[in-house]
mmCIF file of C-alpha atoms and ligand atoms in Angstrom:
data_model
loop_
_atom_site.group_PDB
_atom_site.id
_atom_site.type_symbol
_atom_site.label_atom_id
_atom_site.label_comp_id
_atom_site.label_asym_id
_atom_site.label_seq_id
_atom_site.Cartn_x
_atom_site.Cartn_y
_atom_site.Cartn_z
ATOM 1 C CA UNK A 1 -64.267 54.457 208.403
ATOM 2 C CA UNK A 2 -64.425 55.748 204.871
ATOM 3 C CA UNK A 3 -61.264 56.021 202.779
ATOM 4 C CA UNK A 4 -59.847 59.217 201.369
ATOM 5 C CA UNK A 5 -60.280 59.176 197.609
ATOM 6 C CA UNK A 6 -57.012 59.852 195.769
ATOM 7 C CA UNK A 7 -58.050 62.039 192.835
ATOM 8 C CA UNK A 8 -55.908 60.922 189.898
ATOM 9 C CA UNK A 9 -57.584 63.346 187.526
ATOM 10 C CA UNK A 10 -56.588 66.364 189.624
ATOM 11 C CA UNK A 11 -53.131 64.922 190.299
ATOM 12 C CA UNK A 12 -52.568 64.324 186.572
ATOM 13 C CA UNK A 13 -53.580 67.934 185.867
ATOM 14 C CA UNK A 14 -50.946 69.110 188.362
ATOM 15 C CA UNK A 15 -48.293 66.906 186.698
ATOM 16 C CA UNK A 16 -49.260 68.280 183.266
ATOM 17 C CA UNK A 17 -48.996 71.829 184.647
ATOM 18 C CA UNK A 18 -45.467 71.070 185.935
ATOM 19 C CA UNK A 19 -44.577 69.599 182.538
ATOM 20 C CA UNK A 20 -45.927 72.718 180.826
ATOM 21 C CA UNK A 21 -43.808 74.951 183.108
ATOM 22 C CA UNK A 22 -40.695 72.849 182.422
ATOM 23 C CA UNK A 23 -41.312 72.975 178.662
ATOM 24 C CA UNK A 24 -41.749 76.752 178.772
ATOM 25 C CA UNK A 25 -38.512 77.141 180.767
ATOM 26 C CA UNK A 26 -36.584 74.942 178.302
ATOM 27 C CA UNK A 27 -37.815 77.041 175.426
ATOM 28 C CA UNK A 28 -37.046 80.329 177.139
ATOM 29 C CA UNK A 29 -33.637 79.366 178.550
ATOM 30 C CA UNK A 30 -32.270 76.997 175.898
ATOM 31 C CA UNK A 31 -34.471 77.355 172.793
ATOM 32 C CA UNK A 32 -35.299 73.639 172.963
ATOM 33 C CA UNK A 33 -38.772 72.132 172.453
ATOM 34 C CA UNK A 34 -39.253 68.531 173.612
ATOM 35 C CA UNK A 35 -40.726 66.247 170.942
ATOM 36 C CA UNK A 36 -42.596 62.954 171.324
ATOM 37 C CA UNK A 37 -43.063 60.480 168.462
ATOM 38 C CA UNK A 38 -45.855 57.926 168.768
ATOM 39 C CA UNK A 39 -45.992 54.983 166.367
ATOM 40 C CA UNK A 40 -49.235 53.057 165.836
ATOM 41 C CA UNK A 41 -49.314 49.965 163.653
ATOM 42 C CA UNK A 42 -52.779 48.788 162.610
ATOM 43 C CA UNK A 43 -56.247 49.971 163.533
ATOM 44 C CA UNK A 44 -57.027 48.729 167.029
ATOM 45 C CA UNK A 45 -59.783 51.184 168.133
ATOM 46 C CA UNK A 46 -58.647 51.360 171.784
ATOM 47 C CA UNK A 47 -55.065 52.066 170.694
ATOM 48 C CA UNK A 48 -56.289 54.777 168.304
ATOM 49 C CA UNK A 49 -58.068 56.540 171.184
ATOM 50 C CA UNK A 50 -54.913 56.332 173.359
ATOM 51 C CA UNK A 51 -52.731 57.666 170.569
ATOM 52 C CA UNK A 52 -55.093 60.568 169.846
ATOM 53 C CA UNK A 53 -55.145 61.510 173.548
ATOM 54 C CA UNK A 54 -51.373 61.312 173.761
ATOM 55 C CA UNK A 55 -50.965 63.587 170.743
ATOM 56 C CA UNK A 56 -53.443 66.164 172.033
ATOM 57 C CA UNK A 57 -51.937 66.309 175.525
ATOM 58 C CA UNK A 58 -48.412 66.530 174.094
ATOM 59 C CA UNK A 59 -49.383 69.630 172.099
ATOM 60 C CA UNK A 60 -51.270 71.130 175.063
ATOM 61 C CA UNK A 61 -48.088 70.847 177.146
ATOM 62 C CA UNK A 62 -46.254 72.922 174.523
ATOM 63 C CA UNK A 63 -44.273 70.013 173.085
ATOM 64 C CA UNK A 64 -43.982 68.752 169.529
ATOM 65 C CA UNK A 65 -46.019 65.682 168.620
ATOM 66 C CA UNK A 66 -45.107 63.367 165.750
ATOM 67 C CA UNK A 67 -47.657 60.684 164.893
ATOM 68 C CA UNK A 68 -46.765 57.765 162.628
ATOM 69 C CA UNK A 69 -49.674 55.540 161.636
ATOM 70 C CA UNK A 70 -48.671 52.440 159.698
ATOM 71 C CA UNK A 71 -50.933 49.815 158.132
ATOM 72 C CA UNK A 72 -51.395 46.496 159.967
ATOM 73 C CA UNK A 73 -49.461 44.625 157.261
ATOM 74 C CA UNK A 74 -46.335 46.788 157.609
ATOM 75 C CA UNK A 75 -43.241 44.590 157.654
ATOM 76 C CA UNK A 76 -41.118 44.381 160.770
ATOM 77 C CA UNK A 77 -38.162 45.653 158.725
ATOM 78 C CA UNK A 78 -40.098 48.798 157.753
ATOM 79 C CA UNK A 79 -41.074 49.445 161.365
ATOM 80 C CA UNK A 80 -37.441 48.976 162.469
ATOM 81 C CA UNK A 81 -36.365 51.413 159.739
ATOM 82 C CA UNK A 82 -38.818 54.015 161.087
ATOM 83 C CA UNK A 83 -37.524 53.472 164.631
ATOM 84 C CA UNK A 84 -33.964 53.973 163.333
ATOM 85 C CA UNK A 85 -34.988 57.261 161.674
ATOM 86 C CA UNK A 86 -36.647 58.467 164.888
ATOM 87 C CA UNK A 87 -33.561 57.448 166.904
ATOM 88 C CA UNK A 88 -31.456 59.664 164.634
ATOM 89 C CA UNK A 89 -33.910 62.602 164.554
ATOM 90 C CA UNK A 90 -32.672 65.333 166.909
ATOM 91 C CA UNK A 91 -36.123 66.908 167.209
ATOM 92 C CA UNK A 92 -37.492 63.646 168.665
ATOM 93 C CA UNK A 93 -36.669 63.150 172.366
ATOM 94 C CA UNK A 94 -39.199 60.421 173.163
ATOM 95 C CA UNK A 95 -40.363 57.432 171.106
ATOM 96 C CA UNK A 96 -43.374 55.296 171.958
ATOM 97 C CA UNK A 97 -44.371 52.323 169.825
ATOM 98 C CA UNK A 98 -47.945 51.512 170.795
ATOM 99 C CA UNK A 99 -48.409 47.911 171.977
ATOM 100 C CA UNK A 100 -49.708 45.375 171.167
ATOM 101 C CA UNK A 101 -48.073 45.081 167.744
ATOM 102 C CA UNK A 102 -49.555 42.820 165.047
ATOM 103 C CA UNK A 103 -48.769 39.126 165.557
ATOM 104 C CA UNK A 104 -46.146 38.972 162.771
ATOM 105 C CA UNK A 105 -43.866 41.346 164.661
ATOM 106 C CA UNK A 106 -41.475 40.579 167.509
ATOM 107 C CA UNK A 107 -42.317 43.158 170.204
ATOM 108 C CA UNK A 108 -39.102 42.625 172.176
ATOM 109 C CA UNK A 109 -37.023 43.189 169.054
ATOM 110 C CA UNK A 110 -38.868 46.410 168.178
ATOM 111 C CA UNK A 111 -38.836 47.798 171.740
ATOM 112 C CA UNK A 112 -35.114 47.054 172.097
ATOM 113 C CA UNK A 113 -34.413 48.855 168.811
ATOM 114 C CA UNK A 114 -35.491 52.153 170.399
ATOM 115 C CA UNK A 115 -32.628 54.318 171.677
ATOM 116 C CA UNK A 116 -32.828 53.706 175.464
ATOM 117 C CA UNK A 117 -32.391 57.456 176.047
ATOM 118 C CA UNK A 118 -35.597 58.039 174.028
ATOM 119 C CA UNK A 119 -37.481 55.075 175.489
ATOM 120 C CA UNK A 120 -40.205 57.046 177.312
ATOM 121 C CA UNK A 121 -42.121 53.807 178.019
ATOM 122 C CA UNK A 122 -39.160 52.455 179.995
ATOM 123 C CA UNK A 123 -39.589 49.064 178.313
ATOM 124 C CA UNK A 124 -36.074 48.761 176.778
ATOM 125 C CA UNK A 125 -34.053 46.007 178.416
ATOM 126 C CA UNK A 126 -31.382 48.553 179.323
ATOM 127 C CA UNK A 127 -33.886 50.724 181.215
ATOM 128 C CA UNK A 128 -35.335 47.647 182.945
ATOM 129 C CA UNK A 129 -31.821 46.740 184.103
ATOM 130 C CA UNK A 130 -30.969 50.282 185.110
ATOM 131 C CA UNK A 131 -34.122 50.529 187.233
ATOM 132 C CA UNK A 132 -33.352 47.172 188.877
ATOM 133 C CA UNK A 133 -29.782 48.248 189.724
ATOM 134 C CA UNK A 134 -30.632 51.747 190.956
ATOM 135 C CA UNK A 135 -29.171 53.666 188.011
ATOM 136 C CA UNK A 136 -31.024 56.575 186.458
ATOM 137 C CA UNK A 137 -33.533 55.079 184.036
ATOM 138 C CA UNK A 138 -36.613 55.864 182.013
ATOM 139 C CA UNK A 139 -39.384 54.438 184.219
ATOM 140 C CA UNK A 140 -42.636 52.910 182.862
ATOM 141 C CA UNK A 141 -45.422 55.496 183.007
ATOM 142 C CA UNK A 142 -48.150 53.680 184.952
ATOM 143 C CA UNK A 143 -45.916 52.584 187.862
ATOM 144 C CA UNK A 144 -44.337 56.052 187.903
ATOM 145 C CA UNK A 145 -47.812 57.575 188.256
ATOM 146 C CA UNK A 146 -48.653 55.164 191.083
ATOM 147 C CA UNK A 147 -45.402 56.044 192.869
ATOM 148 C CA UNK A 148 -46.090 59.784 192.571
ATOM 149 C CA UNK A 149 -49.543 59.333 194.115
ATOM 150 C CA UNK A 150 -48.192 57.143 196.927
ATOM 151 C CA UNK A 151 -45.448 59.614 197.782
ATOM 152 C CA UNK A 152 -47.881 62.506 197.682
ATOM 153 C CA UNK A 153 -50.316 60.735 199.986
ATOM 154 C CA UNK A 154 -47.919 59.005 202.397
ATOM 155 C CA UNK A 155 -44.727 61.091 202.276
ATOM 156 C CA UNK A 156 -41.864 58.673 202.976
ATOM 157 C CA UNK A 157 -42.601 55.071 202.020
ATOM 158 C CA UNK A 158 -39.575 53.774 203.947
ATOM 159 C CA UNK A 159 -40.202 50.570 205.907
ATOM 160 C CA UNK A 160 -43.784 50.108 204.731
ATOM 161 C CA UNK A 161 -45.049 46.679 203.696
ATOM 162 C CA UNK A 162 -46.143 46.799 200.048
ATOM 163 C CA UNK A 163 -47.879 44.049 198.113
ATOM 164 C CA UNK A 164 -48.031 44.336 194.334
ATOM 165 C CA UNK A 165 -50.714 42.024 192.946
ATOM 166 C CA UNK A 166 -49.701 41.164 189.379
ATOM 167 C CA UNK A 167 -46.326 40.422 187.804
ATOM 168 C CA UNK A 168 -46.487 42.020 184.347
ATOM 169 C CA UNK A 169 -43.417 43.616 182.790
ATOM 170 C CA UNK A 170 -45.377 46.841 182.219
ATOM 171 C CA UNK A 171 -46.775 47.374 185.734
ATOM 172 C CA UNK A 172 -46.165 44.705 188.393
ATOM 173 C CA UNK A 173 -42.414 44.194 188.111
ATOM 174 C CA UNK A 174 -41.384 47.863 187.649
ATOM 175 C CA UNK A 175 -43.811 48.891 190.419
ATOM 176 C CA UNK A 176 -42.105 46.460 192.774
ATOM 177 C CA UNK A 177 -38.681 47.861 191.797
ATOM 178 C CA UNK A 178 -39.804 51.434 192.454
ATOM 179 C CA UNK A 179 -41.276 50.545 195.862
ATOM 180 C CA UNK A 180 -38.064 48.709 196.745
ATOM 181 C CA UNK A 181 -36.050 51.773 195.743
ATOM 182 C CA UNK A 182 -38.182 53.779 198.163
ATOM 183 C CA UNK A 183 -37.261 51.241 200.901
ATOM 184 C CA UNK A 184 -40.563 49.381 201.126
ATOM 185 C CA UNK A 185 -40.619 45.689 202.002
ATOM 186 C CA UNK A 186 -42.076 44.381 198.772
ATOM 187 C CA UNK A 187 -43.993 41.233 197.902
ATOM 188 C CA UNK A 188 -45.157 40.437 194.390
ATOM 189 C CA UNK A 189 -48.315 38.313 194.503
ATOM 190 C CA UNK A 190 -49.837 36.536 191.496
ATOM 191 C CA UNK A 191 -52.260 33.835 190.447
ATOM 192 C CA UNK A 192 -50.220 31.048 192.075
ATOM 193 C CA UNK A 193 -49.594 32.860 195.362
ATOM 194 C CA UNK A 194 -50.752 30.976 198.457
ATOM 195 C CA UNK A 195 -52.739 32.824 201.120
ATOM 196 C CA UNK A 196 -52.917 35.921 198.974
ATOM 197 C CA UNK A 197 -55.650 37.490 201.116
ATOM 198 C CA UNK A 198 -53.572 37.166 204.294
ATOM 199 C CA UNK A 199 -50.515 38.587 202.504
ATOM 200 C CA UNK A 200 -52.478 41.602 201.354
ATOM 201 C CA UNK A 201 -54.011 42.031 204.817
ATOM 202 C CA UNK A 202 -50.497 42.556 206.180
ATOM 203 C CA UNK A 203 -49.755 45.344 203.677
ATOM 204 C CA UNK A 204 -49.628 49.078 204.287
ATOM 205 C CA UNK A 205 -49.742 49.547 200.499
ATOM 206 C CA UNK A 206 -51.601 47.340 198.010
ATOM 207 C CA UNK A 207 -51.122 47.950 194.282
ATOM 208 C CA UNK A 208 -53.578 45.902 192.223
ATOM 209 C CA UNK A 209 -52.618 45.217 188.610
ATOM 210 C CA UNK A 210 -54.039 41.871 187.583
ATOM 211 C CA UNK A 211 -56.896 42.667 185.200
ATOM 212 C CA UNK A 212 -59.514 40.715 187.199
ATOM 213 C CA UNK A 213 -62.615 42.815 187.864
ATOM 214 C CA UNK A 214 -63.205 43.620 191.550
ATOM 215 C CA UNK A 215 -61.037 40.708 192.718
ATOM 216 C CA UNK A 216 -59.812 42.410 195.884
ATOM 217 C CA UNK A 217 -62.449 42.838 198.559
ATOM 218 C CA UNK A 218 -62.542 44.425 202.023
ATOM 219 C CA UNK A 219 -61.381 41.283 203.856
ATOM 220 C CA UNK A 220 -58.042 41.485 201.953
ATOM 221 C CA UNK A 221 -57.258 44.949 203.295
ATOM 222 C CA UNK A 222 -55.714 46.110 206.564
ATOM 223 C CA UNK A 223 -57.688 49.000 208.098
ATOM 224 C CA UNK A 224 -56.063 52.276 207.050
ATOM 225 C CA UNK A 225 -53.994 50.794 204.174
ATOM 226 C CA UNK A 226 -53.413 52.722 200.940
ATOM 227 C CA UNK A 227 -54.881 50.961 197.908
ATOM 228 C CA UNK A 228 -53.851 51.778 194.338
ATOM 229 C CA UNK A 229 -56.067 50.203 191.681
ATOM 230 C CA UNK A 230 -54.413 49.915 188.262
ATOM 231 C CA UNK A 231 -57.134 47.687 186.788
ATOM 232 C CA UNK A 232 -59.437 48.940 184.048
ATOM 233 C CA UNK A 233 -62.054 46.296 183.319
ATOM 234 C CA UNK A 234 -65.272 46.712 181.377
ATOM 235 C CA UNK A 235 -68.109 44.607 182.798
ATOM 236 C CA UNK A 236 -71.796 44.193 181.996
ATOM 237 C CA UNK A 237 -74.051 46.609 183.861
ATOM 238 C CA UNK A 238 -77.622 45.382 183.414
ATOM 239 C CA UNK A 239 -78.729 47.833 186.124
ATOM 240 C CA UNK A 240 -77.926 50.647 183.625
ATOM 241 C CA UNK A 241 -80.035 49.038 180.916
ATOM 242 C CA UNK A 242 -79.753 46.182 178.480
ATOM 243 C CA UNK A 243 -76.355 45.829 176.812
ATOM 244 C CA UNK A 244 -74.813 48.583 178.991
ATOM 245 C CA UNK A 245 -71.354 48.256 180.528
ATOM 246 C CA UNK A 246 -69.309 50.065 183.160
ATOM 247 C CA UNK A 247 -65.638 50.357 184.067
ATOM 248 C CA UNK A 248 -64.380 48.797 187.263
ATOM 249 C CA UNK A 249 -60.946 48.205 188.725
ATOM 250 C CA UNK A 250 -59.320 45.119 190.194
ATOM 251 C CA UNK A 251 -60.524 46.328 193.600
ATOM 252 C CA UNK A 252 -64.102 46.112 194.864
ATOM 253 C CA UNK A 253 -64.334 49.843 195.499
ATOM 254 C CA UNK A 254 -67.611 49.738 197.464
ATOM 255 C CA UNK A 255 -66.354 47.429 200.189
ATOM 256 C CA UNK A 256 -62.628 48.326 200.215
ATOM 257 C CA UNK A 257 -63.320 52.052 200.549
ATOM 258 C CA UNK A 258 -64.986 51.262 203.898
ATOM 259 C CA UNK A 259 -61.736 49.782 205.266
ATOM 260 C CA UNK A 260 -58.785 51.413 203.467
ATOM 261 C CA UNK A 261 -57.243 54.707 204.556
ATOM 262 C CA UNK A 262 -57.008 55.892 200.958
ATOM 263 C CA UNK A 263 -57.956 54.479 197.578
ATOM 264 C CA UNK A 264 -57.772 55.408 193.910
ATOM 265 C CA UNK A 265 -61.122 55.190 192.069
ATOM 266 C CA UNK A 266 -61.733 53.668 188.630
ATOM 267 C CA UNK A 267 -62.135 55.637 186.469
ATOM 268 C CA UNK A 268 -60.347 58.796 187.599
ATOM 269 C CA UNK A 269 -57.479 57.242 189.566
ATOM 270 C CA UNK A 270 -54.364 55.756 187.998
ATOM 271 C CA UNK A 271 -55.640 56.049 184.392
ATOM 272 C CA UNK A 272 -55.152 59.800 183.870
ATOM 273 C CA UNK A 273 -51.690 59.606 185.460
ATOM 274 C CA UNK A 274 -50.288 57.354 182.735
ATOM 275 C CA UNK A 275 -50.304 59.915 179.913
ATOM 276 C CA UNK A 276 -49.253 62.676 182.339
ATOM 277 C CA UNK A 277 -46.194 60.573 183.198
ATOM 278 C CA UNK A 278 -45.487 59.943 179.516
ATOM 279 C CA UNK A 279 -45.261 63.719 179.071
ATOM 280 C CA UNK A 280 -43.074 63.919 182.185
ATOM 281 C CA UNK A 281 -40.753 61.222 180.788
ATOM 282 C CA UNK A 282 -40.488 63.095 177.478
ATOM 283 C CA UNK A 283 -39.368 66.287 179.246
ATOM 284 C CA UNK A 284 -36.919 64.237 181.332
ATOM 285 C CA UNK A 285 -35.508 62.551 178.204
ATOM 286 C CA UNK A 286 -35.166 65.922 176.470
ATOM 287 C CA UNK A 287 -33.406 67.497 179.443
ATOM 288 C CA UNK A 288 -30.934 64.611 179.753
ATOM 289 C CA UNK A 289 -30.277 64.597 175.989
ATOM 290 C CA UNK A 290 -29.247 68.231 176.296
ATOM 291 C CA UNK A 291 -27.095 67.810 179.392
ATOM 292 C CA UNK A 292 -29.660 69.500 181.660
ATOM 293 C CA UNK A 293 -31.025 68.294 184.992
ATOM 294 C CA UNK A 294 -34.427 66.585 184.785
ATOM 295 C CA UNK A 295 -37.120 68.934 186.158
ATOM 296 C CA UNK A 296 -37.932 68.447 189.871
ATOM 297 C CA UNK A 297 -40.891 66.259 190.825
ATOM 298 C CA UNK A 298 -41.337 64.560 187.448
ATOM 299 C CA UNK A 299 -39.019 61.589 187.915
ATOM 300 C CA UNK A 300 -38.913 58.563 190.215
HETATM 301 N N1 GUN B 401 -50.487 49.888 175.141
HETATM 302 C C1 GUN B 401 -51.231 50.041 176.272
HETATM 303 N N2 GUN B 401 -50.558 50.757 177.184
HETATM 304 C C2 GUN B 401 -49.360 51.060 176.630
HETATM 305 C C3 GUN B 401 -48.231 51.789 177.092
HETATM 306 O O1 GUN B 401 -48.181 52.298 178.216
HETATM 307 N N3 GUN B 401 -47.196 51.884 176.204
HETATM 308 C C4 GUN B 401 -47.230 51.314 174.981
HETATM 309 N N4 GUN B 401 -46.166 51.460 174.212
HETATM 310 N N5 GUN B 401 -48.256 50.628 174.533
HETATM 311 C C5 GUN B 401 -49.316 50.507 175.353
#
């Protein structure tokens, strides 16, 4: 058997199109334009690429984009003052402070200074708690993208066995909460988990988010299972020439795609969904801030 490939690039384009339609409707019906502020401290090259892509896609969706680039030696107090200004700015509906922050800053303090209603990353402690207790919350973008793809592929997730491999605050834990909300039986596996292969082999859904290149192979996977690969790992690729590298996930795509029912590739799977869901969260935040219903199909 050969797995169906879940095309995250195409799915992300459809999410962006929905966001664009929702933005146009908000403008036409209410004269409101959603705005997203992205804050980058320092000059990490990977973060700069992310931030540029976020800004471009925000504008393409018809929204306002506000970019704040601060030097690496900015004081925590100055960053908190900027966050306070953005919290108070009525043209800003979403705030994202790019992580990681420089070592002299307390990330928890900064993240929790963001107005939870504008916290489009879903990292604020209040949104984490709201998600865990089933209240309406801003949901972290990568798990939200994974959930959208799972629902699209499987329909109802109710009663399915799901294993989330990885326990990060950004992906593993919120992913588990979302799957639980959709009535899956959820296990979070991690580096200390015993019999992890057997656990995964019992799963209808495996979400891999550990950051270990190609860790999950075909003998971990139940035939027909749906496999979502969140990993983005750059490894040496001598077969492409000296010094060349390639991107791989946490899943050994070659072998697992022979066993799984469906699988997301790397690249072109979960990756493109993350920014699409950031745009979706910004529209949702803007709608809620204005007493409107969040647009259909863009929330958890
Ligand atoms: N750095 C890498 N990914 C993310 C993300 O999703 N949000 C923020 N704020 N920083 C990141």
